[in-house]
N, CA, C and O atoms as a Maestro MAE file, in Angstrom:
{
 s_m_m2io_version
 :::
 2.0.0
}

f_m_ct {
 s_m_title
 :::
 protein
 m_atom[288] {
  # First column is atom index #
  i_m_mmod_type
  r_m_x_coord
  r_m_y_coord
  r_m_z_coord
  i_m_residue_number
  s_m_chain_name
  s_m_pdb_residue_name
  s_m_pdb_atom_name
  i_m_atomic_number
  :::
  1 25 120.534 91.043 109.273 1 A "UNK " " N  " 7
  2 3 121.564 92.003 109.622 1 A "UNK " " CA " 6
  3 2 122.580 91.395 110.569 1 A "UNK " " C  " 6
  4 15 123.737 91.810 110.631 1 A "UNK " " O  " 8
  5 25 122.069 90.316 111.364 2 A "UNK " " N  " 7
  6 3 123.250 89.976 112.441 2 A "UNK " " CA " 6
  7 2 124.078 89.035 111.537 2 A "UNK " " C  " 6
  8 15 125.298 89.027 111.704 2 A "UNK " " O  " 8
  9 25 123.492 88.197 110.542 3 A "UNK " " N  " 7
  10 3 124.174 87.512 109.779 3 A "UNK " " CA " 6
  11 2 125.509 88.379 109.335 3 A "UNK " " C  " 6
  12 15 126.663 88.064 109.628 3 A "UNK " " O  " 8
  13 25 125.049 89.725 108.442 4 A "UNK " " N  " 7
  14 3 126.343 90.210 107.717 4 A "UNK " " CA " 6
  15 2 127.472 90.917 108.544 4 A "UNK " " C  " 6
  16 15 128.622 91.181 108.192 4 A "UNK " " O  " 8
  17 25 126.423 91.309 110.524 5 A "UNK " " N  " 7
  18 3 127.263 91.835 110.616 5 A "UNK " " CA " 6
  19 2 128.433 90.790 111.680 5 A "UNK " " C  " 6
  20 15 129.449 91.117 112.293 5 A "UNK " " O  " 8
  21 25 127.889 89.758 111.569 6 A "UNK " " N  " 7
  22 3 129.208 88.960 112.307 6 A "UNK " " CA " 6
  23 2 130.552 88.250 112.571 6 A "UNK " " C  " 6
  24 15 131.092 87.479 113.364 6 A "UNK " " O  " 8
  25 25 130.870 89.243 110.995 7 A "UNK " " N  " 7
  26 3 132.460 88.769 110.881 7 A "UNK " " CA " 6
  27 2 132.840 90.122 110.731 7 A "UNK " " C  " 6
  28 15 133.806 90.160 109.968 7 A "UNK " " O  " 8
  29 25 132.384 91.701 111.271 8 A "UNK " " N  " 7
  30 3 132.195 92.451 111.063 8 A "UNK " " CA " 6
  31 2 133.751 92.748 112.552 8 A "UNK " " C  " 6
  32 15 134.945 92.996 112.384 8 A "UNK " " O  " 8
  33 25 133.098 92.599 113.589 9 A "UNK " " N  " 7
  34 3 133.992 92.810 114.463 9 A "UNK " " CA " 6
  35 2 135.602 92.316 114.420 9 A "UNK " " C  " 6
  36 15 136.539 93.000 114.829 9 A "UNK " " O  " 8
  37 25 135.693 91.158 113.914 10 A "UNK " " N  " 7
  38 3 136.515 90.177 113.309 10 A "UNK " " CA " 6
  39 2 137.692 91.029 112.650 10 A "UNK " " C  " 6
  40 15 138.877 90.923 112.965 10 A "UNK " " O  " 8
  41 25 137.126 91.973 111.594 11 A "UNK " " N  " 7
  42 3 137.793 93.098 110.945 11 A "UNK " " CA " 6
  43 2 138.534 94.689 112.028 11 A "UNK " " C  " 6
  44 15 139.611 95.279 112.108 11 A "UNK " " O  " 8
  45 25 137.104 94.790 112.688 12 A "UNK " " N  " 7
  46 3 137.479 95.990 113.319 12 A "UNK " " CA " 6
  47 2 138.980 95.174 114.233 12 A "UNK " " C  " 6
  48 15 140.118 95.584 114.004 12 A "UNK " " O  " 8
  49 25 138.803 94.406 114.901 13 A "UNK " " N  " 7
  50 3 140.085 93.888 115.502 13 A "UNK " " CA " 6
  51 2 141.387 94.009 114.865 13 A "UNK " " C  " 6
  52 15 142.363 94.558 115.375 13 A "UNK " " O  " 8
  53 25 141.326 93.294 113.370 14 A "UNK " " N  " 7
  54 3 142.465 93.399 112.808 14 A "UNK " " CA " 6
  55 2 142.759 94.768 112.820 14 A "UNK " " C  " 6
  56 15 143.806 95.006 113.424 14 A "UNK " " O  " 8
  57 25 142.056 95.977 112.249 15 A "UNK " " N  " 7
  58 3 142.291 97.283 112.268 15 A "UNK " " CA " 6
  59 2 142.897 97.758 113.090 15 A "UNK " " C  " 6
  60 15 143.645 98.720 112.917 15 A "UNK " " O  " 8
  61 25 142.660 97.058 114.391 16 A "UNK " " N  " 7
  62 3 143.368 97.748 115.676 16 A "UNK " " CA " 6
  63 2 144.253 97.272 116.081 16 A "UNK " " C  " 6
  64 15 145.007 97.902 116.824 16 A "UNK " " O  " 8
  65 25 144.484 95.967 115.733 17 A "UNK " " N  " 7
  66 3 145.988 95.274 115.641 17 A "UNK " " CA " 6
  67 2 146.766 95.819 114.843 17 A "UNK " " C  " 6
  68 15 147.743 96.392 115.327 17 A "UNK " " O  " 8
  69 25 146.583 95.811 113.393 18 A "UNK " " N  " 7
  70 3 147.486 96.347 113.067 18 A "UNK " " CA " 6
  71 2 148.139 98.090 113.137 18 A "UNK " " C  " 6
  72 15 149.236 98.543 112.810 18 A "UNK " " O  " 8
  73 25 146.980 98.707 113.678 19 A "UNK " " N  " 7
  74 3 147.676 100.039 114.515 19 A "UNK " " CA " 6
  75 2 148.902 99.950 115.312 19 A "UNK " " C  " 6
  76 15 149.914 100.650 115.356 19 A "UNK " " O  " 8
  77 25 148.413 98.563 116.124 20 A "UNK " " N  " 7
  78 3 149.675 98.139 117.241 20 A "UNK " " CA " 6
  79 2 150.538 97.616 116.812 20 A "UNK " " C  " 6
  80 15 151.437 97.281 117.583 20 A "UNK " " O  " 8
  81 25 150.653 97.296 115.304 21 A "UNK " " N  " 7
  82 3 151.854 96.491 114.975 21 A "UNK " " CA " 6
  83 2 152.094 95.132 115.503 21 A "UNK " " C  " 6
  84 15 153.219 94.764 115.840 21 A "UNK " " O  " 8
  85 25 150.983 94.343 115.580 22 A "UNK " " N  " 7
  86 3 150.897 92.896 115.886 22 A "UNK " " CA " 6
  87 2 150.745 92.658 114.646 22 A "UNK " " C  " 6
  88 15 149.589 92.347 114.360 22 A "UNK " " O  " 8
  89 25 151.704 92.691 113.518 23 A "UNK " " N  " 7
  90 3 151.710 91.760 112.363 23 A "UNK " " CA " 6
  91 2 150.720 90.260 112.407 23 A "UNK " " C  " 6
  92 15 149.577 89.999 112.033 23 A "UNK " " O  " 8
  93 25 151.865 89.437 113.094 24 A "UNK " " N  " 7
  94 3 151.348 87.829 113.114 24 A "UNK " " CA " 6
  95 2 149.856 87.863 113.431 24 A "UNK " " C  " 6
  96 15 149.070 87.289 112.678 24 A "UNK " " O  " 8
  97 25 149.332 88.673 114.784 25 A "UNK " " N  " 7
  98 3 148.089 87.707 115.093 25 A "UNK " " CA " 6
  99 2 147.252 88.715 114.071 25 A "UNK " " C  " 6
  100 15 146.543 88.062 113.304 25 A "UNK " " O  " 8
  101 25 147.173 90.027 113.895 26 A "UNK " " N  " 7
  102 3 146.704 90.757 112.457 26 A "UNK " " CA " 6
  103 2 146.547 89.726 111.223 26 A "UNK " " C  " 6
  104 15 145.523 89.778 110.541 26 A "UNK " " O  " 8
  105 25 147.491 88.856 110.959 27 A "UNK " " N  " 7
  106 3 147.318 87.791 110.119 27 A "UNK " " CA " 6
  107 2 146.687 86.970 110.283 27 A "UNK " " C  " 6
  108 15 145.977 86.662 109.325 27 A "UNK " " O  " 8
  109 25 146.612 86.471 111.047 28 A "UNK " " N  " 7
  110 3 146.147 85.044 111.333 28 A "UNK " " CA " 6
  111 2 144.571 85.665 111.537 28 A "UNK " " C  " 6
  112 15 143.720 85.058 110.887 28 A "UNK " " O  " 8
  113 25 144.131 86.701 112.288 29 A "UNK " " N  " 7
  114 3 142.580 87.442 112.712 29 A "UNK " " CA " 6
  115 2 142.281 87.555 111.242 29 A "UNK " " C  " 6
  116 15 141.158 87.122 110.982 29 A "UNK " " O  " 8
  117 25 143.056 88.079 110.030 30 A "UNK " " N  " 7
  118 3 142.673 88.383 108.878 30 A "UNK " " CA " 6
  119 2 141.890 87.129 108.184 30 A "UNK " " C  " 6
  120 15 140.754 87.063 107.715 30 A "UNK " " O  " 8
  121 25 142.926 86.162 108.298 31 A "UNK " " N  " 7
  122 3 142.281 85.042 107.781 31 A "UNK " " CA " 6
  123 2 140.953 84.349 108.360 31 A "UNK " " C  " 6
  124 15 140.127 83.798 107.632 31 A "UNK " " O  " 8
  125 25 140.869 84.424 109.469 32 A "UNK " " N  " 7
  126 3 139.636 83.959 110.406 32 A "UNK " " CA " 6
  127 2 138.918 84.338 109.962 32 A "UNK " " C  " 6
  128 15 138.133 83.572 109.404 32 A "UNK " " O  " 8
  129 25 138.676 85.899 109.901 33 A "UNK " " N  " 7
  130 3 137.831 86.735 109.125 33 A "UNK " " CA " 6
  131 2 137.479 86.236 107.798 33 A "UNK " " C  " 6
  132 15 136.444 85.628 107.529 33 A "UNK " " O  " 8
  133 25 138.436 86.545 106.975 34 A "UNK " " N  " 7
  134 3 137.835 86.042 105.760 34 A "UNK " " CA " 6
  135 2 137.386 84.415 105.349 34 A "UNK " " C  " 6
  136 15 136.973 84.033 104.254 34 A "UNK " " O  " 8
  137 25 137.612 83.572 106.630 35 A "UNK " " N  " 7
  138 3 136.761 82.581 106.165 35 A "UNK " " CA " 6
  139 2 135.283 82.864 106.208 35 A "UNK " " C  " 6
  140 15 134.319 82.659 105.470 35 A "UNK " " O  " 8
  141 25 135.572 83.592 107.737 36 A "UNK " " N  " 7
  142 3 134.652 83.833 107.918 36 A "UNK " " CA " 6
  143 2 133.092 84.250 107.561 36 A "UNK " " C  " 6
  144 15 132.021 83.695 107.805 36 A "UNK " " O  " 8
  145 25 133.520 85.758 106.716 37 A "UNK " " N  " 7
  146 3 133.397 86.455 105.637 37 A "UNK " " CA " 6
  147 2 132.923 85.570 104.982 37 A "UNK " " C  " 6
  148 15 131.734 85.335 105.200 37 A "UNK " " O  " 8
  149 25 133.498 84.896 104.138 38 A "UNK " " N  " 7
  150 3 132.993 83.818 103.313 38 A "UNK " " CA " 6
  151 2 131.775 83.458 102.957 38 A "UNK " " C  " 6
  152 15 130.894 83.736 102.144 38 A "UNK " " O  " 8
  153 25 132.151 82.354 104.318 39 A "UNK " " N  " 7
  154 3 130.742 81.335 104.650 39 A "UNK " " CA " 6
  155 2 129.501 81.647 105.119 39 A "UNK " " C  " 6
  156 15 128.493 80.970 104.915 39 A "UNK " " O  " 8
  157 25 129.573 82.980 105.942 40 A "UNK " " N  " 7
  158 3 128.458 83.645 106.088 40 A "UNK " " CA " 6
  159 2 127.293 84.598 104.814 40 A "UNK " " C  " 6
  160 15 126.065 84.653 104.748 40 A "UNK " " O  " 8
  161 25 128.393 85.231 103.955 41 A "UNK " " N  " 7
  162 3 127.647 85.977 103.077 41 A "UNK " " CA " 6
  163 2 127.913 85.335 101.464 41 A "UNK " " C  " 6
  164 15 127.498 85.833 100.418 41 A "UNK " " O  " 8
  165 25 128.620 84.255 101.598 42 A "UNK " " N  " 7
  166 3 128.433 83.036 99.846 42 A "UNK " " CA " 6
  167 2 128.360 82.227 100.266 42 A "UNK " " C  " 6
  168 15 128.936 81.421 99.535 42 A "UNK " " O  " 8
  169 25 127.853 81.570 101.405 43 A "UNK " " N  " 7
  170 3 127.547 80.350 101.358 43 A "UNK " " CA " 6
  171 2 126.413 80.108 102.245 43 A "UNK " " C  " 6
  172 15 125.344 79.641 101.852 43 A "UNK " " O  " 8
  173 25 126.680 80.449 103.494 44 A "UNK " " N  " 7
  174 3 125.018 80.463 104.605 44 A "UNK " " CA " 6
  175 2 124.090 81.371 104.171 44 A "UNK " " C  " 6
  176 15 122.946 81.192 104.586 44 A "UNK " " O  " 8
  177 25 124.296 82.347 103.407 45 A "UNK " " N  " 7
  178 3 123.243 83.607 103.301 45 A "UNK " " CA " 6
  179 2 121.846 83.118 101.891 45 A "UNK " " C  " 6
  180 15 120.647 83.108 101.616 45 A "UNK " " O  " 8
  181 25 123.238 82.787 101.430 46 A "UNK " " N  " 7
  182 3 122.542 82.513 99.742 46 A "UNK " " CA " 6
  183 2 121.094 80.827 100.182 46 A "UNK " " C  " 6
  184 15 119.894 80.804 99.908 46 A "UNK " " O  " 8
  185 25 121.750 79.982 100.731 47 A "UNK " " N  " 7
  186 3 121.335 78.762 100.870 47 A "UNK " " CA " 6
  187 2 120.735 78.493 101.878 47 A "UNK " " C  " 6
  188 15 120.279 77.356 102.006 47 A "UNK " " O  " 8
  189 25 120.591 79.308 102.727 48 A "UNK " " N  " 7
  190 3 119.832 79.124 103.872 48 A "UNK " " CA " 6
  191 2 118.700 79.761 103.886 48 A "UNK " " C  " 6
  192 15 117.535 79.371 103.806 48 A "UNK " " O  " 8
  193 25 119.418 81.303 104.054 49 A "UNK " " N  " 7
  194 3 118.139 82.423 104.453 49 A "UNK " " CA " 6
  195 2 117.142 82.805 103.108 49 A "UNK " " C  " 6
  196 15 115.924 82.952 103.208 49 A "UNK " " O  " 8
  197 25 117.885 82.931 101.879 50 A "UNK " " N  " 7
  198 3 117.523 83.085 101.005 50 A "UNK " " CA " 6
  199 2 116.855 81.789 100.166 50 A "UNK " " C  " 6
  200 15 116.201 81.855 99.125 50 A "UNK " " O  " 8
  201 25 117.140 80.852 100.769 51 A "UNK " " N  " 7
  202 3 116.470 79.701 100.407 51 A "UNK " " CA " 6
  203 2 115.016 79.893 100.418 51 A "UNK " " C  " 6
  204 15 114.124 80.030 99.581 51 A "UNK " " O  " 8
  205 25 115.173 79.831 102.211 52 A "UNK " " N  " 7
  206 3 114.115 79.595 103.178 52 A "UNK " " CA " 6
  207 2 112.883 80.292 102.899 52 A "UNK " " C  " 6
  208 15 111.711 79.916 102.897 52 A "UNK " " O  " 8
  209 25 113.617 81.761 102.586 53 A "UNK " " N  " 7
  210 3 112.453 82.791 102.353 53 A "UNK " " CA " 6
  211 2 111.804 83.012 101.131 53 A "UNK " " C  " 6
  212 15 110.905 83.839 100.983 53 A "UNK " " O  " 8
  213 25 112.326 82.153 100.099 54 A "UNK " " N  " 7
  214 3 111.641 81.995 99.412 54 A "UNK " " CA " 6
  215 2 110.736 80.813 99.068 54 A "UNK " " C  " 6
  216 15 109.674 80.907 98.453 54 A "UNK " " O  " 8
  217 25 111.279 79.694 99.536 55 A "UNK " " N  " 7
  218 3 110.465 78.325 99.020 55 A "UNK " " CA " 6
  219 2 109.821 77.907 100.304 55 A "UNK " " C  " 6
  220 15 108.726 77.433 100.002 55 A "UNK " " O  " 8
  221 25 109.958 77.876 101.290 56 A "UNK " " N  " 7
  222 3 109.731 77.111 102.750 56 A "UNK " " CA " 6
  223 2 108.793 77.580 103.157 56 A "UNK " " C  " 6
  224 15 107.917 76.967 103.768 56 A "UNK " " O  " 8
  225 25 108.794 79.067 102.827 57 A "UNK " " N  " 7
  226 3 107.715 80.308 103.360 57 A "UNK " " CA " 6
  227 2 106.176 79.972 102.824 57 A "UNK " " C  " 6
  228 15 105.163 79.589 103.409 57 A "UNK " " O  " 8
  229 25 106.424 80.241 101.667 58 A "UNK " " N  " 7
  230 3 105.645 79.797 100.561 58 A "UNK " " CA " 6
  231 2 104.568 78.650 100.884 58 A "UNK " " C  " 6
  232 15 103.337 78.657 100.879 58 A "UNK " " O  " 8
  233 25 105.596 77.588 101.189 59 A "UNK " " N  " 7
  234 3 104.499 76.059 101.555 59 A "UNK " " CA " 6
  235 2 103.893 76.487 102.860 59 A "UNK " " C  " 6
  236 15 102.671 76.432 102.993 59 A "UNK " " O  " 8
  237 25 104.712 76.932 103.884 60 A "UNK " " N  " 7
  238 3 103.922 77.339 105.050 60 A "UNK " " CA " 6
  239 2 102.864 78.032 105.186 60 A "UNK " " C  " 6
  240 15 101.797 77.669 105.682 60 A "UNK " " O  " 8
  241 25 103.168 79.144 104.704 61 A "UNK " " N  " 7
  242 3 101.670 79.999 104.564 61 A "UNK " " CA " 6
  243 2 100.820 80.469 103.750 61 A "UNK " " C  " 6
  244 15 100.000 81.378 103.878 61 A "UNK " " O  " 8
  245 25 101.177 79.484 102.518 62 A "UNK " " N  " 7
  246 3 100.826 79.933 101.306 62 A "UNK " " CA " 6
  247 2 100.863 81.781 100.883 62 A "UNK " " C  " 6
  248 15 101.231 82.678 101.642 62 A "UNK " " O  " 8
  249 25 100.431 81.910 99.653 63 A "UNK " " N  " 7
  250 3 100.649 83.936 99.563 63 A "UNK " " CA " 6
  251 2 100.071 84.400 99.586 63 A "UNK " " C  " 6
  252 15 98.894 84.424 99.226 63 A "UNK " " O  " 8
  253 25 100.779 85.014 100.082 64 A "UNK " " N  " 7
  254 3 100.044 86.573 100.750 64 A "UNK " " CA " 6
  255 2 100.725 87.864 100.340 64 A "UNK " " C  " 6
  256 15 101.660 87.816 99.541 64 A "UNK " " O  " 8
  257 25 100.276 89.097 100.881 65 A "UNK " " N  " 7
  258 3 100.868 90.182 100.462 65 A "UNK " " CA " 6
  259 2 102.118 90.364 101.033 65 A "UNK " " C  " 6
  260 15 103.155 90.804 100.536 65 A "UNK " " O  " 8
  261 25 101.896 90.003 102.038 66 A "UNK " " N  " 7
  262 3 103.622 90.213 102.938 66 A "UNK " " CA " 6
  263 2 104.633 89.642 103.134 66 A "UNK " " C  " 6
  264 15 105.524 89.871 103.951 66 A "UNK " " O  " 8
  265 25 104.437 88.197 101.731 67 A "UNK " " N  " 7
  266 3 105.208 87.541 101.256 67 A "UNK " " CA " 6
  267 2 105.789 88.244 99.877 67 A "UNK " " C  " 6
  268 15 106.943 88.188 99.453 67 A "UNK " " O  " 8
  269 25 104.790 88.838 99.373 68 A "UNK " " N  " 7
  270 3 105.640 89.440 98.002 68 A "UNK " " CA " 6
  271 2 106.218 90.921 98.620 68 A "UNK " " C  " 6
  272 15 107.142 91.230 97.869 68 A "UNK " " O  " 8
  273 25 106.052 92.074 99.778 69 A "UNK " " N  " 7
  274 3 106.158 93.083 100.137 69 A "UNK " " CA " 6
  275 2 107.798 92.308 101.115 69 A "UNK " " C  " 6
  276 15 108.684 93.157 101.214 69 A "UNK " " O  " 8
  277 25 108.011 91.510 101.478 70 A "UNK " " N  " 7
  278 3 109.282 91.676 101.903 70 A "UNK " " CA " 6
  279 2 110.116 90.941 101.119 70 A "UNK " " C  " 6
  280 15 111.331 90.912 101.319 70 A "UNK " " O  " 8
  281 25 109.562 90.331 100.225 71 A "UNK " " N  " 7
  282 3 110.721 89.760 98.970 71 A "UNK " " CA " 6
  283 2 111.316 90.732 98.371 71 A "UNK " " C  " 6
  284 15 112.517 90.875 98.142 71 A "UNK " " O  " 8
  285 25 110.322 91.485 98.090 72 A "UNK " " N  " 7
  286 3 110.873 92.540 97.255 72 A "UNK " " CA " 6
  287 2 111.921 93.729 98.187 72 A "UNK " " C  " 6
  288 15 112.451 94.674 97.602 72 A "UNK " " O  " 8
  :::
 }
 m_bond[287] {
  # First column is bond index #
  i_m_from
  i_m_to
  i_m_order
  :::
  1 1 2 1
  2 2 3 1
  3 3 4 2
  4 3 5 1
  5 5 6 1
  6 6 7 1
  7 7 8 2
  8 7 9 1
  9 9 10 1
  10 10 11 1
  11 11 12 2
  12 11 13 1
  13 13 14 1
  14 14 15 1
  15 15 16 2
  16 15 17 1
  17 17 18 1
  18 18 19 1
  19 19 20 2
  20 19 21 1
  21 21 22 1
  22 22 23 1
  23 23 24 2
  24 23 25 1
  25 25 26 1
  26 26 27 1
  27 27 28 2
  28 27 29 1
  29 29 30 1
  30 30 31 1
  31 31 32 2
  32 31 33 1
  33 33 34 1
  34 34 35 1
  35 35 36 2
  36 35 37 1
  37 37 38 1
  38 38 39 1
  39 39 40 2
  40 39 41 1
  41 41 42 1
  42 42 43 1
  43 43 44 2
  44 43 45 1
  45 45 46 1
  46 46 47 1
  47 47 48 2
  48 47 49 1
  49 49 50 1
  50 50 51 1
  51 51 52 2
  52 51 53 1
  53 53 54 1
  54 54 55 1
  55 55 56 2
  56 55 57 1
  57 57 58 1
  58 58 59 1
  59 59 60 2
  60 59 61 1
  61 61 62 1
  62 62 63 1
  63 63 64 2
  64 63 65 1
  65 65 66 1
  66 66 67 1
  67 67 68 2
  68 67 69 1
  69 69 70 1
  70 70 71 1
  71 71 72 2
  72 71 73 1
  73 73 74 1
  74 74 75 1
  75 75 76 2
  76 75 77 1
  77 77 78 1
  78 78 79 1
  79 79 80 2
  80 79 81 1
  81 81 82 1
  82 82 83 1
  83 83 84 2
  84 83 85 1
  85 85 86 1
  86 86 87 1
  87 87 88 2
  88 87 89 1
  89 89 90 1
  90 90 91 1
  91 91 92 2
  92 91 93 1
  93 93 94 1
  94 94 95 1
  95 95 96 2
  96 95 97 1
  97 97 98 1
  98 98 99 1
  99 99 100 2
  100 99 101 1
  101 101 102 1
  102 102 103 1
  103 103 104 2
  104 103 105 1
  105 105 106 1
  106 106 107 1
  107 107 108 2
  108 107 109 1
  109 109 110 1
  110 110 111 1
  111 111 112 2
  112 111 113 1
  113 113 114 1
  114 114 115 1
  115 115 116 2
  116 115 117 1
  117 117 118 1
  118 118 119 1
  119 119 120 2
  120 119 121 1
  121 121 122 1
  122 122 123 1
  123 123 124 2
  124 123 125 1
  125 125 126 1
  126 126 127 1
  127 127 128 2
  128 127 129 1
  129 129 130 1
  130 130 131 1
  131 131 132 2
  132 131 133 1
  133 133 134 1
  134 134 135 1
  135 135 136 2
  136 135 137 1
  137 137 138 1
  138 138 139 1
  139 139 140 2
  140 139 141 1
  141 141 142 1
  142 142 143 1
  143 143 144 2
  144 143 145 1
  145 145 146 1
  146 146 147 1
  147 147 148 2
  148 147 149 1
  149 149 150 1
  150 150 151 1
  151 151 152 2
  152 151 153 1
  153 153 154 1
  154 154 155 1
  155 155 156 2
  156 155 157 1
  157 157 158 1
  158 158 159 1
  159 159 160 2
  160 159 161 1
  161 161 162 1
  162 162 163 1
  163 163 164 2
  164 163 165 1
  165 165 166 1
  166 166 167 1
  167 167 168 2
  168 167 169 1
  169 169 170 1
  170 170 171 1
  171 171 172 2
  172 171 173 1
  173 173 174 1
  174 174 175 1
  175 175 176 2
  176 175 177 1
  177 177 178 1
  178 178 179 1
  179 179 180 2
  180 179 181 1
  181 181 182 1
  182 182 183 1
  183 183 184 2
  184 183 185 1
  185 185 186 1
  186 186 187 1
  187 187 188 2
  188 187 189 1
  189 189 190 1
  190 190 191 1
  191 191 192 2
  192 191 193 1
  193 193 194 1
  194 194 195 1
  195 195 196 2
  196 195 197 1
  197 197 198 1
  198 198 199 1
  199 199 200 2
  200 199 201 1
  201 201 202 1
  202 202 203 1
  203 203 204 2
  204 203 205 1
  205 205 206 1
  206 206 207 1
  207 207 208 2
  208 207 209 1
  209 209 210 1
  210 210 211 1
  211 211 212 2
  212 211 213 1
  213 213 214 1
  214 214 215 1
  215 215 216 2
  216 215 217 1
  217 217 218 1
  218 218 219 1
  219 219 220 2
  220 219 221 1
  221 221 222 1
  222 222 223 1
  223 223 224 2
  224 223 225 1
  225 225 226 1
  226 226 227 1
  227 227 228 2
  228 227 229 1
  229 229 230 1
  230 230 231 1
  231 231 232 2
  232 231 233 1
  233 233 234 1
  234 234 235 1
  235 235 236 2
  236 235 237 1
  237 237 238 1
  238 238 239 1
  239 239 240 2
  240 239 241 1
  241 241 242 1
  242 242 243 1
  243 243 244 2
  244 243 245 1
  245 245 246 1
  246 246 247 1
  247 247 248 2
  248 247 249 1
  249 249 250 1
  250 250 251 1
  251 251 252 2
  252 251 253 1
  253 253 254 1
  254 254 255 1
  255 255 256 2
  256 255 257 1
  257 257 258 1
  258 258 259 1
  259 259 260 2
  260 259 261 1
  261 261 262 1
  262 262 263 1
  263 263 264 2
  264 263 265 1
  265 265 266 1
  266 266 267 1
  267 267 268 2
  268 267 269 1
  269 269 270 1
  270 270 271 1
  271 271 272 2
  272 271 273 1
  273 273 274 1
  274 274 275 1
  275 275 276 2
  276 275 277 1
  277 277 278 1
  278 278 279 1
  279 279 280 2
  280 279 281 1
  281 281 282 1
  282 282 283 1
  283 283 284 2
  284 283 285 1
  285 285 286 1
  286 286 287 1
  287 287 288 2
  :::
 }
}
C-alpha cells in the first residue's frame, strides 16, 4: 500500500496548484508525478514485489498455507 500510495500526494499537490493557477509548476509536479506513477506501479511493483513474493518466498520457506492464502 505505501508503494501505490507514493506518488499519490504528488497528484493531490498538482490539484491544489492548479486551483491556484500555478500553471508552470502544476506542470512540471504533473510530470514528476507521472514518472513517478510509472516506475512505481509498471515497473518496481511488477518486478520486485511481485517477483519476490512469488519465487524468493517460495525457496525461503518452502509451502505452506500462508503462502498460497496471501497469493491469492
Amino acid at each position: 500500500l505505501l508503494l501505490h500510495d507514493c506518488s499519490d500526494y504528488l497528484l493531490e499537490a498538482c490539484k491544489m496548484l492548479n486551483y491556484t493557477h500555478f500553471r508552470r509548476v502544476c506542470n512540471t509536479l504533473f510530470i514528476i508525478f507521472s514518472l513517478v506513477f510509472f516506475y512505481t506501479r509498471l515497473i518496481y511493483f511488477p518486478t520486485q514485489v511481485i517477483y519476490s513474493t512469488l519465487f524468493d518466498s517460495i525457496k525461503n520457506s518452502g509451502p505452506f498455507f500462508g503462502y498460497y492464502y496471501f497469493i491469492v
